[in-house]
Short mmCIF file of C-alpha atoms in Angstrom, two decimals:
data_model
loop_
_atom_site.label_atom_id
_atom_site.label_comp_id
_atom_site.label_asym_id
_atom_site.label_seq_id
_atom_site.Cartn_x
_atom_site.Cartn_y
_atom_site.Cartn_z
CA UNK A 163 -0.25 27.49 -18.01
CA UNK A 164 0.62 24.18 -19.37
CA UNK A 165 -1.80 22.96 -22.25
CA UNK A 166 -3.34 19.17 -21.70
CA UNK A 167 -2.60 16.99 -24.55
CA UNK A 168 -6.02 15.00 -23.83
CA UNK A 169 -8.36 17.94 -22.57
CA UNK A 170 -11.75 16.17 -22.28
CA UNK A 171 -10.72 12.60 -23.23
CA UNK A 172 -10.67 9.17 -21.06
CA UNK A 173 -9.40 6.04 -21.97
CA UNK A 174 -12.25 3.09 -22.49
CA UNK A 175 -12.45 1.10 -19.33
CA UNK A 176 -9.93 -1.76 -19.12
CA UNK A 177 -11.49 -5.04 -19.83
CA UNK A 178 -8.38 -7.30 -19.40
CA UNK A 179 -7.79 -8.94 -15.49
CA UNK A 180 -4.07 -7.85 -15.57
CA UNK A 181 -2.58 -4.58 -16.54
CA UNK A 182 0.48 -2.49 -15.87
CA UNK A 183 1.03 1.64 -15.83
CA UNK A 184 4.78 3.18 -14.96
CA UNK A 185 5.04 6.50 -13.88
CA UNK A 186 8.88 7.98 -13.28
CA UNK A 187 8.31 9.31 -9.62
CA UNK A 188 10.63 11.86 -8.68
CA UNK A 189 10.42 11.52 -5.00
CA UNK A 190 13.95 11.12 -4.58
CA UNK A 191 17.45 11.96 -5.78
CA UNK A 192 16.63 8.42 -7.78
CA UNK A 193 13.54 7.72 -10.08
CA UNK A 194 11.89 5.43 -8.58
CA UNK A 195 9.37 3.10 -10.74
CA UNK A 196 5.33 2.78 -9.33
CA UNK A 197 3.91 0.70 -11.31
CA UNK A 198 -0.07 -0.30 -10.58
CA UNK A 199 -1.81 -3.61 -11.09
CA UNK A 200 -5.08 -2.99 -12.11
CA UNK A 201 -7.85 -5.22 -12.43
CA UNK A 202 -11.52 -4.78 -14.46
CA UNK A 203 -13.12 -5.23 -10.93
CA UNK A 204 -11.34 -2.67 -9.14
CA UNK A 205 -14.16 0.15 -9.57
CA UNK A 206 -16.81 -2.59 -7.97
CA UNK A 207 -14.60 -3.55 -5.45
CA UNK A 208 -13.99 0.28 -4.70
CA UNK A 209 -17.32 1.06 -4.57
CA UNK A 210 -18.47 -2.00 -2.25
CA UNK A 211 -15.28 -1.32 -0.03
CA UNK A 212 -16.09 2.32 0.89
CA UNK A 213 -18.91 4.18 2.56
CA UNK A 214 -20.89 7.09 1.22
CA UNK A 215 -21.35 9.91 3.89
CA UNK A 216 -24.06 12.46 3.90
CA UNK A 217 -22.05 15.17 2.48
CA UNK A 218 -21.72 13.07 -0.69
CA UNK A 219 -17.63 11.85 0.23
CA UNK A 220 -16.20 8.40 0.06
CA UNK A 221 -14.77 7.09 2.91
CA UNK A 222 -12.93 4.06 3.97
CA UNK A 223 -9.58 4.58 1.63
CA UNK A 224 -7.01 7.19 1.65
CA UNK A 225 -5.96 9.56 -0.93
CA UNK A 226 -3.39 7.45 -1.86
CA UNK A 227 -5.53 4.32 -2.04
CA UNK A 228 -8.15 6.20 -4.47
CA UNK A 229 -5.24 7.09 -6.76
CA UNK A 230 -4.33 3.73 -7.00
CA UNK A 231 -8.00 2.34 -7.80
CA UNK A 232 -8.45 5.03 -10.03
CA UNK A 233 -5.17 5.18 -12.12
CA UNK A 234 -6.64 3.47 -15.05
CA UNK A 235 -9.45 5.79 -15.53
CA UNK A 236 -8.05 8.95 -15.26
CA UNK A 237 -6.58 10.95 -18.76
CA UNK A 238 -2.54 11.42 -19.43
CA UNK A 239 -2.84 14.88 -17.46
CA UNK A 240 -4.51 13.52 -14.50
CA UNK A 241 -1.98 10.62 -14.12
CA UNK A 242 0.86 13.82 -14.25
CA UNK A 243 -1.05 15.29 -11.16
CA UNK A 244 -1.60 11.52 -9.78
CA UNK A 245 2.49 10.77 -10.10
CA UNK A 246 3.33 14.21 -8.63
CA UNK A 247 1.14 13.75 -5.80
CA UNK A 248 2.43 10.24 -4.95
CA UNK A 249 6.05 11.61 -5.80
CA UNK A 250 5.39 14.08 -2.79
CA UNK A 251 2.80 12.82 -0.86
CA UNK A 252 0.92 13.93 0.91
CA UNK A 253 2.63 17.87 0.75
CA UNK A 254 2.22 18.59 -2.68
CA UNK A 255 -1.69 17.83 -1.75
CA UNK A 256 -1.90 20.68 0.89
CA UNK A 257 -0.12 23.32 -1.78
CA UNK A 258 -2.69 25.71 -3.26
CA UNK A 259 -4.40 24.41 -6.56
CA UNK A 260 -1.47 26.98 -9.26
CA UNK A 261 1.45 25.44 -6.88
CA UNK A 262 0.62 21.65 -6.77
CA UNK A 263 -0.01 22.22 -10.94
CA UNK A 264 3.28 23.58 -11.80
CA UNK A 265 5.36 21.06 -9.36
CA UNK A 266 3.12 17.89 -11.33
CA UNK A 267 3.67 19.56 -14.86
CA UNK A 268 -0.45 19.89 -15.28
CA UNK A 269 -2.18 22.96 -15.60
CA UNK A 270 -4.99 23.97 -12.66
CA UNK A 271 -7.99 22.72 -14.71
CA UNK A 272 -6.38 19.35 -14.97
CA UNK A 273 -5.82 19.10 -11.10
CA UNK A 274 -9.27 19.94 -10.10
CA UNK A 275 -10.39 17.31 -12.43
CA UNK A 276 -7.94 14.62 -10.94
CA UNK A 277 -9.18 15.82 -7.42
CA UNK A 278 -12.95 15.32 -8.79
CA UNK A 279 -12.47 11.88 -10.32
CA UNK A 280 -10.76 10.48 -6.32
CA UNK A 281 -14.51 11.22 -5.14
CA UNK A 282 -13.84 15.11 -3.91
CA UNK A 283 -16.52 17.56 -3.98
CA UNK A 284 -14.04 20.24 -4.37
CA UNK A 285 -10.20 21.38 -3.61
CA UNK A 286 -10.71 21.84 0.07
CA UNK A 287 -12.45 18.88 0.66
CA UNK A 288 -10.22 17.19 -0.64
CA UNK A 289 -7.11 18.96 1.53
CA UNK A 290 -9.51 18.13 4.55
CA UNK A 291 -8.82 14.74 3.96
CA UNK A 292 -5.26 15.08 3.41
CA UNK A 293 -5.30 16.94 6.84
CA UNK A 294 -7.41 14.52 8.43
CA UNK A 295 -5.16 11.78 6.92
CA UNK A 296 -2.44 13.21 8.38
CA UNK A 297 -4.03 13.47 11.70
CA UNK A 298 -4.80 9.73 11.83
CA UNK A 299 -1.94 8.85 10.57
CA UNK A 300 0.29 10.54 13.16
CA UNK A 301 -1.96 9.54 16.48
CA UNK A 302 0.29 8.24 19.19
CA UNK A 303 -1.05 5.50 21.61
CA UNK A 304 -1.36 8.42 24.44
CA UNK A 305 -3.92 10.45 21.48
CA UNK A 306 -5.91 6.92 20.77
CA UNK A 307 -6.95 6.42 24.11
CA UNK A 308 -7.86 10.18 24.57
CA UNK A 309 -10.55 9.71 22.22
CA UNK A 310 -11.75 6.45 22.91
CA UNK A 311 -14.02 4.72 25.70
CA UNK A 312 -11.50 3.41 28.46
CA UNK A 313 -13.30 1.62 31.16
CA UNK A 314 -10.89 1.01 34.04
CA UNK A 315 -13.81 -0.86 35.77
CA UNK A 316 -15.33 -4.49 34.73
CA UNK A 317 -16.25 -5.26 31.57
CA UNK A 318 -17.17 -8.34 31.10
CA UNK A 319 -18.07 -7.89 27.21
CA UNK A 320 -14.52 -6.78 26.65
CA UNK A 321 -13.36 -9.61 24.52
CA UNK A 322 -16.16 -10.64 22.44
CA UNK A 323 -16.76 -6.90 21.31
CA UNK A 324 -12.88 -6.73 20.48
CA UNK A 325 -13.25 -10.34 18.54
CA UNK A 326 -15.82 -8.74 16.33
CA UNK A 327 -14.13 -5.52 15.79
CA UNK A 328 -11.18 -7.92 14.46
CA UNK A 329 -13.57 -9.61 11.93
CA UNK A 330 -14.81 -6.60 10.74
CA UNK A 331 -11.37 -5.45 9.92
CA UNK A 332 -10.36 -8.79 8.52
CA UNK A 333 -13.68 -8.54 6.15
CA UNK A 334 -12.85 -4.99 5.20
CA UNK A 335 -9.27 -5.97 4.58
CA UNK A 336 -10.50 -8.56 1.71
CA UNK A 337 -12.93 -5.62 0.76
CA UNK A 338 -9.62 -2.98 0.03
CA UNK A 339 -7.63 -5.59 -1.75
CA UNK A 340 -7.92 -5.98 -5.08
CA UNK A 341 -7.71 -9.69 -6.12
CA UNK A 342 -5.76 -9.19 -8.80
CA UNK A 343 -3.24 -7.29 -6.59
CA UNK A 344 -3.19 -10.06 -4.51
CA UNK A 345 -3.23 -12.80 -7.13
CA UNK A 346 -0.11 -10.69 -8.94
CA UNK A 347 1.98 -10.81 -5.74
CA UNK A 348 1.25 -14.77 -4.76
CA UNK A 349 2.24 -15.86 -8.50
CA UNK A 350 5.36 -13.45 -8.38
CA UNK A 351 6.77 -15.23 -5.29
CA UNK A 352 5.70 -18.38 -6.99
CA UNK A 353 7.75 -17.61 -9.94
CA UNK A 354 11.11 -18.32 -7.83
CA UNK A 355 12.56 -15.74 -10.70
CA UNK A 356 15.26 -13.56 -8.35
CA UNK A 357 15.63 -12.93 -4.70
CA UNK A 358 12.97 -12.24 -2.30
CA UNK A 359 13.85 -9.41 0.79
CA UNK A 360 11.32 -9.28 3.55
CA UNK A 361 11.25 -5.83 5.91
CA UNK A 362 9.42 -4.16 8.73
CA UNK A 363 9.51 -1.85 11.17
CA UNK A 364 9.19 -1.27 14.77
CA UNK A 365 5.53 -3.21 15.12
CA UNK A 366 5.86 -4.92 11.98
CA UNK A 367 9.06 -6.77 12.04
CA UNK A 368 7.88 -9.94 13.39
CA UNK A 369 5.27 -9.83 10.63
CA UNK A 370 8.47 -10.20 7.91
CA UNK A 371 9.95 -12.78 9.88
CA UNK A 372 6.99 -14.92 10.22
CA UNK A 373 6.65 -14.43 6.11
CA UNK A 374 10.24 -15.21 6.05
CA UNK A 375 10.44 -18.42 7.95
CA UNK A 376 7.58 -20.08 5.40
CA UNK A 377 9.07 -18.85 2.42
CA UNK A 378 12.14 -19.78 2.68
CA UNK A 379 10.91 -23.02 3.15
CA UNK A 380 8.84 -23.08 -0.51
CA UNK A 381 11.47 -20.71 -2.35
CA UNK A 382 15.15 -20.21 -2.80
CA UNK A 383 16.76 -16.59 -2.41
CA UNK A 384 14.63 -15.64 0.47
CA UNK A 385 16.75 -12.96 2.88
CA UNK A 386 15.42 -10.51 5.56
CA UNK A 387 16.32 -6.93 5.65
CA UNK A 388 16.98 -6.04 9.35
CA UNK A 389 16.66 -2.31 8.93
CA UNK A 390 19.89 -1.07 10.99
CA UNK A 391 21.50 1.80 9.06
CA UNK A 392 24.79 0.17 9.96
CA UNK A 393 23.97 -3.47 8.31
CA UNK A 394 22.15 -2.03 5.11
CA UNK A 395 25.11 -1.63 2.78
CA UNK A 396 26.29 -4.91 3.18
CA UNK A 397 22.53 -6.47 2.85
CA UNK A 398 21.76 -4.09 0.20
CA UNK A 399 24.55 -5.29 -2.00
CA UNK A 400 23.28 -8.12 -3.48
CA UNK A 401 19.84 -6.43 -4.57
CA UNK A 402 19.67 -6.71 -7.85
CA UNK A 403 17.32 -5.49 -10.72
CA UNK A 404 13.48 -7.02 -11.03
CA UNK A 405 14.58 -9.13 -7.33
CA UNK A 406 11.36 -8.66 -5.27
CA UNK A 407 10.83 -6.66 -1.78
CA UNK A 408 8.11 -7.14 0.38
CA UNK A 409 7.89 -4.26 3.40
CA UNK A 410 5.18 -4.08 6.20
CA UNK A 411 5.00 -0.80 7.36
CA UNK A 412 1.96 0.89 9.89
CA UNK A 413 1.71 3.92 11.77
CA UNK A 414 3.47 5.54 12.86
CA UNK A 415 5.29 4.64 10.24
CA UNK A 416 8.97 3.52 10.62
CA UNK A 417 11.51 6.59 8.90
CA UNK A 418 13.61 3.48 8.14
CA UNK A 419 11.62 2.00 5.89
CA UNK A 420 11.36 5.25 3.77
CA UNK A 421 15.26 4.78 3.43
CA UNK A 422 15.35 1.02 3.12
CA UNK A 423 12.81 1.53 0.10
CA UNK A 424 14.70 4.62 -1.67
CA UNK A 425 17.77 2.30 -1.75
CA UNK A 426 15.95 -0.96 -3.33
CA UNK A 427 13.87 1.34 -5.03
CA UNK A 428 17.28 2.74 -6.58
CA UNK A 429 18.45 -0.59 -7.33
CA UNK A 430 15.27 -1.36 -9.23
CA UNK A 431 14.10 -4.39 -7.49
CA UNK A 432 9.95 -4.41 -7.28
CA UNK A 433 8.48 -3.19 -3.67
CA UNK A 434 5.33 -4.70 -2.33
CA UNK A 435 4.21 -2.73 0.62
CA UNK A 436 1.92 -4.36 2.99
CA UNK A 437 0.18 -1.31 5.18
CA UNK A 438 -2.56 -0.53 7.06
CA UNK A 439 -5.54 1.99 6.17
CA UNK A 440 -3.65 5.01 5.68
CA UNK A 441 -0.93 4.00 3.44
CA UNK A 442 2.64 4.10 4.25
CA UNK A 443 4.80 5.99 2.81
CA UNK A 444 6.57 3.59 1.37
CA UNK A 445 3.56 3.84 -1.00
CA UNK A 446 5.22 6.09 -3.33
CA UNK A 447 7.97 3.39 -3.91
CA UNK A 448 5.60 0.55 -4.53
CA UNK A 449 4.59 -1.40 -7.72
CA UNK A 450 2.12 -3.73 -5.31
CA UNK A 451 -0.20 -2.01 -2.45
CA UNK A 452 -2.00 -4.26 -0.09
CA UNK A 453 -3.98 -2.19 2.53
CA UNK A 454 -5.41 -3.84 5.84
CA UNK A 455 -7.83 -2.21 7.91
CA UNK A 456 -6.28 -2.10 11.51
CA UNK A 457 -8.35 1.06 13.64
CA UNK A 458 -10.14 -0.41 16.73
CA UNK A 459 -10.68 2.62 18.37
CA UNK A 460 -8.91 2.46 20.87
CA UNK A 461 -5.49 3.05 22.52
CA UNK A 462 -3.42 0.08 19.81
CA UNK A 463 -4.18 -0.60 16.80
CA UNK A 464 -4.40 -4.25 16.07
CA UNK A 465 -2.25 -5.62 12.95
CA UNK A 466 -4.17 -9.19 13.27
CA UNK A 467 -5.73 -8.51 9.38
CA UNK A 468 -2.19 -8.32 8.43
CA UNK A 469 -1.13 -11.23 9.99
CA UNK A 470 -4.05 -13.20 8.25
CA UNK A 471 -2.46 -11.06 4.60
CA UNK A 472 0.49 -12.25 5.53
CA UNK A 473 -0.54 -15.99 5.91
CA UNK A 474 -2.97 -16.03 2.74
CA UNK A 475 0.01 -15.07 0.83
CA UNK A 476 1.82 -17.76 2.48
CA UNK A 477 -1.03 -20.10 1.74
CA UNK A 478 -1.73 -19.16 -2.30
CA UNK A 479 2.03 -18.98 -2.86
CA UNK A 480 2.67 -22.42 -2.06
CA UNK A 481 -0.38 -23.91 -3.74
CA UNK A 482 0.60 -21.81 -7.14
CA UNK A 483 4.33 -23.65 -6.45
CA UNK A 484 3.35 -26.66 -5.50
CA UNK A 485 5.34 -28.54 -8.33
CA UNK A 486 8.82 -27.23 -6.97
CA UNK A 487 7.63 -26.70 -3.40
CA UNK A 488 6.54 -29.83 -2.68
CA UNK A 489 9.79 -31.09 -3.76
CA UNK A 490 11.70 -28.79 -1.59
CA UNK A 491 9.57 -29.44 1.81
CA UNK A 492 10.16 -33.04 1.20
CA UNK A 493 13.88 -32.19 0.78
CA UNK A 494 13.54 -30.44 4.01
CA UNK A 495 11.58 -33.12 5.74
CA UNK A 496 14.21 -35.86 5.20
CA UNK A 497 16.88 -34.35 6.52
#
């Protein structure tokens, strides 16, 4: 049994908009740094963002997503259990309560209470949700459509019901997001302080080339990471501590990725992952999550929330650069 060093203690609520916790995740042969950004609105947000169900649970975040909200209110032991779930995620989660303590360097007591302060009722339900997690998060097209309502014949309401499924996600989207997790990533590109790789994966990839193409037009040091096993020494090279990385990643989520972010994660450059509901798991590298809501409920998912991210970063990055970018467009512009 391993003895808590802050048994029934919790910090005081942060009351400052910007604040940073490091954990050493051991995920990898490498330690990779996850840092969180938390702001003193996060709990509201949290709350406003997710649904109660009748049995009491929280819905409308993943297990990963709750750790992140709730970081900065758990004790010293919890955040053990927190980093050792993220360091394994989700596996350590589905371990019985003595194994997932001993991998996390927490004792049993201190596990249940992490699982209780994420929203859980109790161990199991809170392994339901891992499994359920898991489930959604590994649905192929071919599953989707088994599940949903596929009407071969007309349908003549198709597109307007579809348009306001896509605003609902785009409203939910703003909902998960913490604004100071949003704010922190917009000023850090606007910083121009180190490089700037862009990623993505099979679905996603033309999501870090459209971020890539405005960038590069309001910063210098902007590069895209293509992903191909063969080309990633040579692009890797050049990575260099505190540079900046920016992956979009949704399920099913790309095994490349995982690799491209061990290796920057290795070189200690600072990973912003840009996901969808059900967290990546690229999660585990990154110092910046934005989720997206993207589930339509039927046979694709649609990634136009993070499109609109991707754009509103775009958008609040230039006008928080404006001194230097302006100068640059016009640059551009008279050539």
């Amino acid at each position: 049994m391993i003895a808590d060093d802050d048994e029934g203690r919790r910090p005081a609520r942060i009351g400052d908009q910007h604040r940073f916790f490091t954990a050493d995740v051991h995920c990898t042969p490498y330690a990779a740094s996850v840092n969180f950004c938390i702001s003193s609105s996060i709990l509201v947000k949290t709350v406003n963002a997710e649904i109660i169900n009748s049995e009491g649970r929280m819905e409308g975040k993943s297990v990963a997503g709750r750790i992140h909200d709730a970081i900065h209110r758990l004790t010293a032991a919890e955040k053990r259990a927190a980093r050792g779930l993220l360091g394994s995620y989700p596996t350590l989660g589905l371990a019985p309560v003595a194994e997932f303590a001993q991998q996390a360097g927490a004792s049993s007591a201190t596990v249940l209470r992490f699982v209780s302060a994420l929203g859980y009722k109790s161990y199991p339900d809170f392994q339901r949700a891992l499994r359920e997690e898991l489930e959604e998060r590994s649905k192929s097209p071919l599953q989707r459509s088994a599940a949903g309502d596929i009407r071969a014949d007309g349908d003549a309401q198709f597109l307007d019901r579809f348009a306001a499924q896509a605003v609902d996600n785009l409203r939910g989207s703003a909902a998960l997001i913490p604004a100071s997790e949003f704010e922190a990533v917009c000023t850090r590109l606007a910083e121009n302080r180190g490089a700037c790789y862009l990623a993505g994966g099979r679905f996603t990839d033309f999501l870090a080339g459209y971020m890539e193409a405005h960038l590069r037009v309001i910063r210098p040091g902007v590069r895209r990471l293509d992903g191909r096993p063969a080309t990633r020494a040579d692009q890797m090279i050049d990575v260099k501590p505190g540079d900046l990385a920016i992956i979009f990643d949704v399920r099913r989520y790309d095994p490349s990725l995982i690799d491209v972010a061990t290796e920057l994660a290795a070189r200690r450059a600072q990973i912003v992952l840009i996901t969808d509901e059900w967290m990546s798991p690229v999660s585990r590298f990154a110092k910046l999550v934005l989720p997206c809501r993207t589930e339509m409920g039927r046979t694709w998912d649609a990634n136009g929330s993070l499109f609109t991210l991707a754009e509103a970063v775009i958008a609040r990055t230039t006008e928080l650069s404006w001194p230097t970018a302006s100068k640059r467009i016009g640059s551009i512009e008279a050539e």
